[in-house]
mmCIF file of C-alpha atoms in Angstrom:
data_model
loop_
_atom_site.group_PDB
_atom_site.id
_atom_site.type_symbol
_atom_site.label_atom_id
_atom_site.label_comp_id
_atom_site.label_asym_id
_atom_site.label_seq_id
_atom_site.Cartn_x
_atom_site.Cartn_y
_atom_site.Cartn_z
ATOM 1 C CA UNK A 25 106.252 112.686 85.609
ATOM 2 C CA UNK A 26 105.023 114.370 88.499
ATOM 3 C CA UNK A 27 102.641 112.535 91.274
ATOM 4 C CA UNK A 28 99.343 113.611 91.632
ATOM 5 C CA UNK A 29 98.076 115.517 94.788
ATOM 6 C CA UNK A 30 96.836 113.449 98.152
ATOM 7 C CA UNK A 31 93.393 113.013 97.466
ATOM 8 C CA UNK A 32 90.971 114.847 99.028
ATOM 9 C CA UNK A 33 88.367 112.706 100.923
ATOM 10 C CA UNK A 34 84.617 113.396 99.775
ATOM 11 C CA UNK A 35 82.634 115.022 102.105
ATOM 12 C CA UNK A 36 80.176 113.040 104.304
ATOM 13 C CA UNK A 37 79.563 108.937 104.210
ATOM 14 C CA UNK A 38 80.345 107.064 100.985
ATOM 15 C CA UNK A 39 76.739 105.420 99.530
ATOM 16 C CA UNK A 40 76.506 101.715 99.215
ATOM 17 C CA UNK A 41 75.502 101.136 95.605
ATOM 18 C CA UNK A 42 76.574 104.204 94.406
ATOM 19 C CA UNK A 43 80.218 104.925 95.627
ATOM 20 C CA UNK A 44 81.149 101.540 96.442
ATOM 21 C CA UNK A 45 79.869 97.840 95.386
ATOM 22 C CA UNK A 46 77.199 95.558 98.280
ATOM 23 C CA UNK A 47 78.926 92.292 96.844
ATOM 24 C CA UNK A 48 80.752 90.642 94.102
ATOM 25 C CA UNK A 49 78.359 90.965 91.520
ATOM 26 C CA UNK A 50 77.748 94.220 91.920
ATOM 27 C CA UNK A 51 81.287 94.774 91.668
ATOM 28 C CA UNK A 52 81.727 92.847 88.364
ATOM 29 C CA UNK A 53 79.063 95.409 87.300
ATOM 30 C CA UNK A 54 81.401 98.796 88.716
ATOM 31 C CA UNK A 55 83.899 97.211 87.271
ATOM 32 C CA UNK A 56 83.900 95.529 83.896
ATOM 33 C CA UNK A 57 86.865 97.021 81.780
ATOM 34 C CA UNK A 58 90.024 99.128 82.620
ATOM 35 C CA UNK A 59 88.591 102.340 81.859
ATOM 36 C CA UNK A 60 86.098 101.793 84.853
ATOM 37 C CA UNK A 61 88.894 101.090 87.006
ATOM 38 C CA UNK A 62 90.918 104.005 85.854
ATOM 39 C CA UNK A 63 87.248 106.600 85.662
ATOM 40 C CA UNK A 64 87.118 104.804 89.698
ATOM 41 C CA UNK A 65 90.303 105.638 90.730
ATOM 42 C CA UNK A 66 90.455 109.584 88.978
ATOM 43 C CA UNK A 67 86.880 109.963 91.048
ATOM 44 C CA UNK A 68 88.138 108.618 94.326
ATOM 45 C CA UNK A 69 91.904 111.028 93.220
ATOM 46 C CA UNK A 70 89.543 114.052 92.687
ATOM 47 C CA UNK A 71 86.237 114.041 93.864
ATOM 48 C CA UNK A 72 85.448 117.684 93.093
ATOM 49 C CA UNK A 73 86.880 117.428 89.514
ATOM 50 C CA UNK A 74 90.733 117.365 88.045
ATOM 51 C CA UNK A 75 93.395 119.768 90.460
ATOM 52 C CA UNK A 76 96.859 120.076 88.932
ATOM 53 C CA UNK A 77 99.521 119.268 91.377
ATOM 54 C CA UNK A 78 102.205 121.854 89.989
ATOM 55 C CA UNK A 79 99.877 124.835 89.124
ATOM 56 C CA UNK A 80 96.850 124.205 91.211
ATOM 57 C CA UNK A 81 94.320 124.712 88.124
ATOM 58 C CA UNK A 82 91.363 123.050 88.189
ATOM 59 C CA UNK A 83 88.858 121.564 85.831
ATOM 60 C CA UNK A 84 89.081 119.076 82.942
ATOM 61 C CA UNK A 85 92.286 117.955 81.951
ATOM 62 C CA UNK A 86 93.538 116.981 78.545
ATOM 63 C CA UNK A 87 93.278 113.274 77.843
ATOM 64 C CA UNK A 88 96.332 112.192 76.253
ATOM 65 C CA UNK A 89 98.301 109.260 75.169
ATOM 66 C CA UNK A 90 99.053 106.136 77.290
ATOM 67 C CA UNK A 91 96.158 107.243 79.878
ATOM 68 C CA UNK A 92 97.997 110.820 81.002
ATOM 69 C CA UNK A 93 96.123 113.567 81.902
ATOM 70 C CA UNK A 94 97.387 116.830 80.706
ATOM 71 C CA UNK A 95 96.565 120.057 82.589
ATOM 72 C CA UNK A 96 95.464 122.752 80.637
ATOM 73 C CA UNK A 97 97.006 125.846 82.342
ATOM 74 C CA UNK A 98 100.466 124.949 82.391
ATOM 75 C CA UNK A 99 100.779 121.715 80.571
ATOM 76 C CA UNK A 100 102.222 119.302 83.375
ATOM 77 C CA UNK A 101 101.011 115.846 82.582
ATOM 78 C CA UNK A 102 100.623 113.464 84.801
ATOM 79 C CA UNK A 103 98.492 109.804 85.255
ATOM 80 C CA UNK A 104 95.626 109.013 88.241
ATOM 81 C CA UNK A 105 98.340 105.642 89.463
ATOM 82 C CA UNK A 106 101.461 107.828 89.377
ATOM 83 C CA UNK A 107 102.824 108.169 92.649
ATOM 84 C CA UNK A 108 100.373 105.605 94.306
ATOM 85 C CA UNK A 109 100.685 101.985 95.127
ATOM 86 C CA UNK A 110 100.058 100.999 91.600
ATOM 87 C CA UNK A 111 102.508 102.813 89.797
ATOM 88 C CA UNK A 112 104.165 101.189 86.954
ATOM 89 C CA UNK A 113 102.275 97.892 87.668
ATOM 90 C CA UNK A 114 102.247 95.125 84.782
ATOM 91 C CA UNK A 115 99.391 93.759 86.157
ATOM 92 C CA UNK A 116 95.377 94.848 84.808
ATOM 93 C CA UNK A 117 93.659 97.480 87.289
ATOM 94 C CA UNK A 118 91.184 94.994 86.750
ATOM 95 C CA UNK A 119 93.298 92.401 88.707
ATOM 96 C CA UNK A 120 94.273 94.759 91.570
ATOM 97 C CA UNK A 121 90.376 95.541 91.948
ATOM 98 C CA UNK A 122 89.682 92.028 92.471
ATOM 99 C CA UNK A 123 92.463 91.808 94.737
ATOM 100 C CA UNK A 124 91.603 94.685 97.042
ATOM 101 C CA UNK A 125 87.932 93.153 97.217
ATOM 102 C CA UNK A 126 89.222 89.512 98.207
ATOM 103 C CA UNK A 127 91.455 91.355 100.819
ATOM 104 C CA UNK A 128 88.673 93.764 102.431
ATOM 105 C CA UNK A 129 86.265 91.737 102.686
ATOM 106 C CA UNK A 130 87.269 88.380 104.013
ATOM 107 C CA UNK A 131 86.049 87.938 107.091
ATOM 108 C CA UNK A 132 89.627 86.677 108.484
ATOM 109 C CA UNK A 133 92.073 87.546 105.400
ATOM 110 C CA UNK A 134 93.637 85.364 102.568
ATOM 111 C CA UNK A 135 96.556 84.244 101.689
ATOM 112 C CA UNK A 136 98.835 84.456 99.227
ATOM 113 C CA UNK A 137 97.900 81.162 97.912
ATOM 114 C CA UNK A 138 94.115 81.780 97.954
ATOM 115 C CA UNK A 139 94.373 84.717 95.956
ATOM 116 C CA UNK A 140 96.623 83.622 93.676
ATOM 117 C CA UNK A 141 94.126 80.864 92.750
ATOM 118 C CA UNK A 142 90.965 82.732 92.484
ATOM 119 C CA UNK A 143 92.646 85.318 90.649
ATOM 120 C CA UNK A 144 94.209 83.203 88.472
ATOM 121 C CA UNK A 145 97.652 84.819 88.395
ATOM 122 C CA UNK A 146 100.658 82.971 86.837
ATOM 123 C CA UNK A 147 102.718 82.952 89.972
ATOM 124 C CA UNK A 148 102.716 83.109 93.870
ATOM 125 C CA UNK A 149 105.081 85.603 93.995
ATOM 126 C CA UNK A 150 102.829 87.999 91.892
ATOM 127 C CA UNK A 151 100.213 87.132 94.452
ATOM 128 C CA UNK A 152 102.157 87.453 97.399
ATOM 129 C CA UNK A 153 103.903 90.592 96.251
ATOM 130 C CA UNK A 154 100.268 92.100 95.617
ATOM 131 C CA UNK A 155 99.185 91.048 98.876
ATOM 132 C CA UNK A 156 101.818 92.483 101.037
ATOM 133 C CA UNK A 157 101.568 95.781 99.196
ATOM 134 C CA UNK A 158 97.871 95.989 99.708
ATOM 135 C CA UNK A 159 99.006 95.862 103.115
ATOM 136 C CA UNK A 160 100.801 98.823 103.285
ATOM 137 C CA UNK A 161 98.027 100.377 102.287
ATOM 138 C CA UNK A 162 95.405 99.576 105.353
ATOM 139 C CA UNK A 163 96.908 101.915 107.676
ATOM 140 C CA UNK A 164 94.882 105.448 107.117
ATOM 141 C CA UNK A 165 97.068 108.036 105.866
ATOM 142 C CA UNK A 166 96.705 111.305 108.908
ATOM 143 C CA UNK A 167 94.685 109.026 111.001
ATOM 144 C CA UNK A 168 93.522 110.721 114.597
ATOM 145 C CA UNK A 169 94.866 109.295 117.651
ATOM 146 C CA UNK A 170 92.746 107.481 120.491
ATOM 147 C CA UNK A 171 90.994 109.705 123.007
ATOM 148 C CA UNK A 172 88.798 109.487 126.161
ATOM 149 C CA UNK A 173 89.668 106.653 127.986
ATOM 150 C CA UNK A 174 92.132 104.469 126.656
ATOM 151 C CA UNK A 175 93.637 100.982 127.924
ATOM 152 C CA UNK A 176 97.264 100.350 126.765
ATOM 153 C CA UNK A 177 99.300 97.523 127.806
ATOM 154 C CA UNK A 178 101.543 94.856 126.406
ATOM 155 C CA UNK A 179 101.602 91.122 124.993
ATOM 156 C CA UNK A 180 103.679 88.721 122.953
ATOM 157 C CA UNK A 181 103.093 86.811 120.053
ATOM 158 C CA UNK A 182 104.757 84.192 117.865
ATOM 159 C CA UNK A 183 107.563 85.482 115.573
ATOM 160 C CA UNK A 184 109.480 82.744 113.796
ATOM 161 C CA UNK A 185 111.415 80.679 116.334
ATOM 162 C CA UNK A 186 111.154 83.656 119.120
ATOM 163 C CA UNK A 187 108.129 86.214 120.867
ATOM 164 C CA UNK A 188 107.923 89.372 119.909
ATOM 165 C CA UNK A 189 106.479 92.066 122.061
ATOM 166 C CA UNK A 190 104.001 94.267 121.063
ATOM 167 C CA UNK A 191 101.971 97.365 122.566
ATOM 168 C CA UNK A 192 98.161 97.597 122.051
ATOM 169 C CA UNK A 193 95.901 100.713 123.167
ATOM 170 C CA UNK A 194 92.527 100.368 122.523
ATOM 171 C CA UNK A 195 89.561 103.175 123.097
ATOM 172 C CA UNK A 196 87.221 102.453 126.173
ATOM 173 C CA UNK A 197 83.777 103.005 124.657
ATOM 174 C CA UNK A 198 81.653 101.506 127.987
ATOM 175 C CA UNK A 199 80.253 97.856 127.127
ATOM 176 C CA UNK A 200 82.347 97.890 123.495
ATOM 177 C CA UNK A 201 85.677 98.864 122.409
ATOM 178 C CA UNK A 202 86.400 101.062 120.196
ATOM 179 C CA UNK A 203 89.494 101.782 117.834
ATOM 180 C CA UNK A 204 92.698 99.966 118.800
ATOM 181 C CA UNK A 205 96.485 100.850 117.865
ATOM 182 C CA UNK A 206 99.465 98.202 118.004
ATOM 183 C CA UNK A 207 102.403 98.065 116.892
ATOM 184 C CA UNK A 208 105.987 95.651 118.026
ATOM 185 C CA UNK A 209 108.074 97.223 120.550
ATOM 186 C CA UNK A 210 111.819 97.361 120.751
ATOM 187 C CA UNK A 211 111.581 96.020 124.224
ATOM 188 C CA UNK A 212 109.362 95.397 127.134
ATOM 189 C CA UNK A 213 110.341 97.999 128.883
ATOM 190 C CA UNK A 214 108.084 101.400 130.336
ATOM 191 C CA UNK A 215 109.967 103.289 128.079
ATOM 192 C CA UNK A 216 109.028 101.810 124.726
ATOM 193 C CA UNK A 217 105.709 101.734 125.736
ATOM 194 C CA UNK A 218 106.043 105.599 126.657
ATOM 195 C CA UNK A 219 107.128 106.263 123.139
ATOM 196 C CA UNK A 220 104.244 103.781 121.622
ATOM 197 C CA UNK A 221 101.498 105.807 123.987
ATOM 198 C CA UNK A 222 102.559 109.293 122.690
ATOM 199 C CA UNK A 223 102.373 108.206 118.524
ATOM 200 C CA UNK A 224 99.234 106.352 119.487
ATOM 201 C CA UNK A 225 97.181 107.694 122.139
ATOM 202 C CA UNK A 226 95.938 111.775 121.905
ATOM 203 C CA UNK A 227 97.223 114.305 124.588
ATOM 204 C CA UNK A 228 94.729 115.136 127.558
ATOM 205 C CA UNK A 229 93.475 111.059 127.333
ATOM 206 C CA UNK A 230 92.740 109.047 130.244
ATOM 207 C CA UNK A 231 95.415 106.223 130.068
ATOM 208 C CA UNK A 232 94.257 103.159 132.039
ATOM 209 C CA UNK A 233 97.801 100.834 131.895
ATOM 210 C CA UNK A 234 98.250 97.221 132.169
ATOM 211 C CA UNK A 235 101.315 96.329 134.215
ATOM 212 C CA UNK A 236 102.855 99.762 134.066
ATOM 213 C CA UNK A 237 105.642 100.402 136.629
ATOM 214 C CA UNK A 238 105.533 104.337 136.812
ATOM 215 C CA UNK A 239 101.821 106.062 136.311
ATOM 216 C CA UNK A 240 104.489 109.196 136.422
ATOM 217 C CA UNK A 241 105.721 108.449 132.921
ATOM 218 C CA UNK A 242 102.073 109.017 131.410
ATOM 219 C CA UNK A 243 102.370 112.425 132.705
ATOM 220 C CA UNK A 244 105.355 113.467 130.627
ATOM 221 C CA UNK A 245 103.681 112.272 127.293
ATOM 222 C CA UNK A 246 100.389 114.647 128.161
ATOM 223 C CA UNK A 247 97.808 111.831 129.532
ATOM 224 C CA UNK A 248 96.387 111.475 132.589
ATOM 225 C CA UNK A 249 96.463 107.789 134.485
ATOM 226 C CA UNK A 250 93.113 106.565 135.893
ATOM 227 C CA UNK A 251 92.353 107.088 138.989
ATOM 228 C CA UNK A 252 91.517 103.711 139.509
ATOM 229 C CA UNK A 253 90.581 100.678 137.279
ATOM 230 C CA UNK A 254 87.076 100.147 137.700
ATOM 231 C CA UNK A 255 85.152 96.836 137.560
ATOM 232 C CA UNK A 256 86.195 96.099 134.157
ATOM 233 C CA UNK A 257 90.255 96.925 134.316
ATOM 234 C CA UNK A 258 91.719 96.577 131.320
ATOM 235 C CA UNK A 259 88.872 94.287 129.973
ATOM 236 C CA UNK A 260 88.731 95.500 126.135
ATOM 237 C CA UNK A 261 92.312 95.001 126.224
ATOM 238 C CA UNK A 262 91.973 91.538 127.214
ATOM 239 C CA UNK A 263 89.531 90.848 124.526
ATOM 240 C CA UNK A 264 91.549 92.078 122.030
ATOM 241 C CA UNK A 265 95.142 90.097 122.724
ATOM 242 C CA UNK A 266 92.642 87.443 122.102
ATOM 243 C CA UNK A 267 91.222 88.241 118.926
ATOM 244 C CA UNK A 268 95.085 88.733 118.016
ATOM 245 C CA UNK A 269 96.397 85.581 118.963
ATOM 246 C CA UNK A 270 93.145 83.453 117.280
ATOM 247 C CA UNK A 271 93.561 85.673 114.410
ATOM 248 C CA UNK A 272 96.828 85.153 113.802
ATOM 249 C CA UNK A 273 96.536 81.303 114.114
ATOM 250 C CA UNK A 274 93.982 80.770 112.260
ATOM 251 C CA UNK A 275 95.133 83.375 108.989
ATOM 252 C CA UNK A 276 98.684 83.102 109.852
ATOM 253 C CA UNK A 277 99.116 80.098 111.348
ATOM 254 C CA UNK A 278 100.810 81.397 114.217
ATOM 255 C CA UNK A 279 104.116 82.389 111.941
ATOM 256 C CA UNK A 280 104.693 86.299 111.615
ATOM 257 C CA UNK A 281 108.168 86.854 111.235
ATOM 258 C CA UNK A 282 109.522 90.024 109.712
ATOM 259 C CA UNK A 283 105.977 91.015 108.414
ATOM 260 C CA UNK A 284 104.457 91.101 112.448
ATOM 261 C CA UNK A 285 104.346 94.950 112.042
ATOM 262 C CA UNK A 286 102.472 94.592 108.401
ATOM 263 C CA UNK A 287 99.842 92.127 110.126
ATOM 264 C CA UNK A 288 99.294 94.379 113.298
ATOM 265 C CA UNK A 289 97.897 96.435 110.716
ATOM 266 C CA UNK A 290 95.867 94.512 108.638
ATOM 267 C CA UNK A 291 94.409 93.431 112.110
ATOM 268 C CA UNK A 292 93.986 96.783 113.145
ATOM 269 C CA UNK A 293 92.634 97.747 109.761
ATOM 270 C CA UNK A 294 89.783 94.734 110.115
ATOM 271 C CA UNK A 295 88.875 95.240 113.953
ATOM 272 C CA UNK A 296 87.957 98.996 113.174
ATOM 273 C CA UNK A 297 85.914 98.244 110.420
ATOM 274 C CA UNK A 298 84.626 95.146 111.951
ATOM 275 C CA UNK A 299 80.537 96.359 112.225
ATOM 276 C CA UNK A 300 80.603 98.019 108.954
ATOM 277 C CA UNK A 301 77.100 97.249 107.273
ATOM 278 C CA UNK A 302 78.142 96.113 103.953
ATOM 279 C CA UNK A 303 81.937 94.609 103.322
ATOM 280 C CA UNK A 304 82.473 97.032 100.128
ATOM 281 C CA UNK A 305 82.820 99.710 102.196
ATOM 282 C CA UNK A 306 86.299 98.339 103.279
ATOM 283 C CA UNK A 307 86.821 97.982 99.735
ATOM 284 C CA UNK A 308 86.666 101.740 99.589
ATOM 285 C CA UNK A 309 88.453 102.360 102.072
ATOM 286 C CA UNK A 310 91.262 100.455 100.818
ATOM 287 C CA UNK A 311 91.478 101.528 97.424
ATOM 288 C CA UNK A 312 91.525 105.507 98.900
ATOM 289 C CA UNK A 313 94.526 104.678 100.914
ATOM 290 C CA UNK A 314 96.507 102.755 97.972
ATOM 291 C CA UNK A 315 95.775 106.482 95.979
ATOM 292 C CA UNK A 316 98.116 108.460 99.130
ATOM 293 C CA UNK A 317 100.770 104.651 99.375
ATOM 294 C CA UNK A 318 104.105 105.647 97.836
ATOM 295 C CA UNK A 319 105.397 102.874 94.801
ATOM 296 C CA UNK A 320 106.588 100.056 97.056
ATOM 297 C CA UNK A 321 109.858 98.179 95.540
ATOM 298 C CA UNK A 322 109.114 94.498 95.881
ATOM 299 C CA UNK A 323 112.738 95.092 98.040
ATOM 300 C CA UNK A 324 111.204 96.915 100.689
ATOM 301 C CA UNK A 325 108.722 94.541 101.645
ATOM 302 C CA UNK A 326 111.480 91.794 102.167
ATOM 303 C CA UNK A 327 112.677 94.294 105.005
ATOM 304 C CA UNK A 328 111.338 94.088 108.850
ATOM 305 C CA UNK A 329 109.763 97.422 109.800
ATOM 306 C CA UNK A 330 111.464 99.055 112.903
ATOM 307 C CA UNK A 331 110.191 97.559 115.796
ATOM 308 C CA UNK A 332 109.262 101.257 117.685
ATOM 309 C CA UNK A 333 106.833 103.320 116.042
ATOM 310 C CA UNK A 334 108.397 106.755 115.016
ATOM 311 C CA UNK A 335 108.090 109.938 117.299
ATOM 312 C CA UNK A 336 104.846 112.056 117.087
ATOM 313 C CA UNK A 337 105.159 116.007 117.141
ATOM 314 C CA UNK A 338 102.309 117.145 119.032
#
């Protein structure tokens, strides 16, 4: 069975009370059986109606058995969850729904434990497993890189008995921040940082660097250094090591171990979203990123994600 195509994103904002639920009762309302989930997750897939991912036909598909959709031109069948974080799961849409709404919109997170109990699942490891793939899903598939001015530096944080180093750049937006990028570095030296500042930061920026030997090195990854640092420095920067390290406490309890790089995201995923009006709107967000998340093998998220983020072509 073939995957379906990447969704495309609807055009402007998504409506609160129309695209997405304002709280939980409004969700039990979105969602009360499976076939709302599944109508949910074909309208988020396709929001301008059914595409065929072999033959490129559009419009309605034929509904076969075991929920496949069948195009009409040429006969390729496939479902809405193939090829997306929820392929071949046991477990109800229904459940997964819940899930990604406890996730989203927690103010700090939950844990495995948490949702295993208000979800009632059998086991922690279902829980856990669920959780941890929901995670691979908060990072935005083709997401833009920071412009303007942006402050990078470096900081440690707990990872099972040792520190782990980690690079954070986050966008100077005058009295707030704006977006912020992290992920754990190979080392603490200039040169992982170099590679971290051209996957994370957008060619032609204004780099203002924390502790950062050679201002020649921002050069050869197309940013410009600051000229100088200004009365705040590297002040949003500060601000959010510090949000990190409470963070991670306080959800994590200070433990990160292999799944540091899976946390820097779900950090990163909350801190952007952080003055969104109504909570469901992470919910959303969320659930269109698990559509465009390969399958994920309950192997591969016992596995520690390489500490360098990958090279960028420009």
């Amino acid at each position: 069975m073939q995957p379906s195509i990447p969704i495309q994103r609807a055009s402007g904002n998504p409506v609160a009370g129309v695209d997405y639920a304002r709280d939980w009762d409004e969700f039990l309302a979105f969602f009360p059986d499976e076939d709302a989930c599944l109508a949910y997750l074909e309208r988020l897939s396709w929001p301008d109606g059914f595409v065929c991912a072999r033959c490129g036909h559009s419009g309605p598909p034929w509904r076969g058995s075991r929920r496949r959709l069948v195009c009409r031109s040429c006969g390729q069948g496939t479902t809405v969850t193939a090829g997306t974080l929820f392929q071949g799961t046991r477990t109800p849409l229904r459940t997964w729904f819940a899930a990604a709404w406890q996730v989203s919109t927690a103010e700090e997170g939950v844990s495995a434990r948490r949702l295993q109990r208000e979800l009632g699942l059998g086991s922690y490891e279902t829980a856990w497993a669920m959780l941890h793939r929901l995670r691979r899903a908060m990072v935005r598939s083709g997401r833009p890189r920071l412009e303007g001015v942006v402050e990078v530096g470096r900081t440690s944080v707990p990872a099972g008995a040792d520190r782990q180093v980690i690079a954070i750049a986050v966008e100077d937006r005058g009295d707030q921040a704006g977006r912020v990028r992290m992920q754990p570095l190979a080392s603490a030296g200039d040169a992982s940082l170099m590679r971290f500042v051209a996957w994370a930061v957008e060619p032609g920026a204004t780099v203002v660097p924390d502790r950062l030997r050679n201002l020649d090195a921002l050069g050869r990854v197309g940013c410009h250094a600051a000229a100088a640092m200004g009365e705040r420095g590297t002040a949003h920067l500060g601000v959010v090591q510090r949000r990190l390290a409470d963070w991670l406490l306080r959800t994590h309890h200070g433990s990160t171990g292999q799944q540091l790089a899976w946390y820097l995201d779900e950090f990163t995923f909350r801190f952007n979203r952080r003055s969104a009006i109504h909570r469901g709107l992470l919910f959303y967000r969320l659930l269109e990123e698990a559509l465009v998340t390969p399958p994920q093998p309950y192997g591969s998220m016992l596995a520690p994600r390489p500490s360098s983020p990958p090279s960028r072509s420009r």
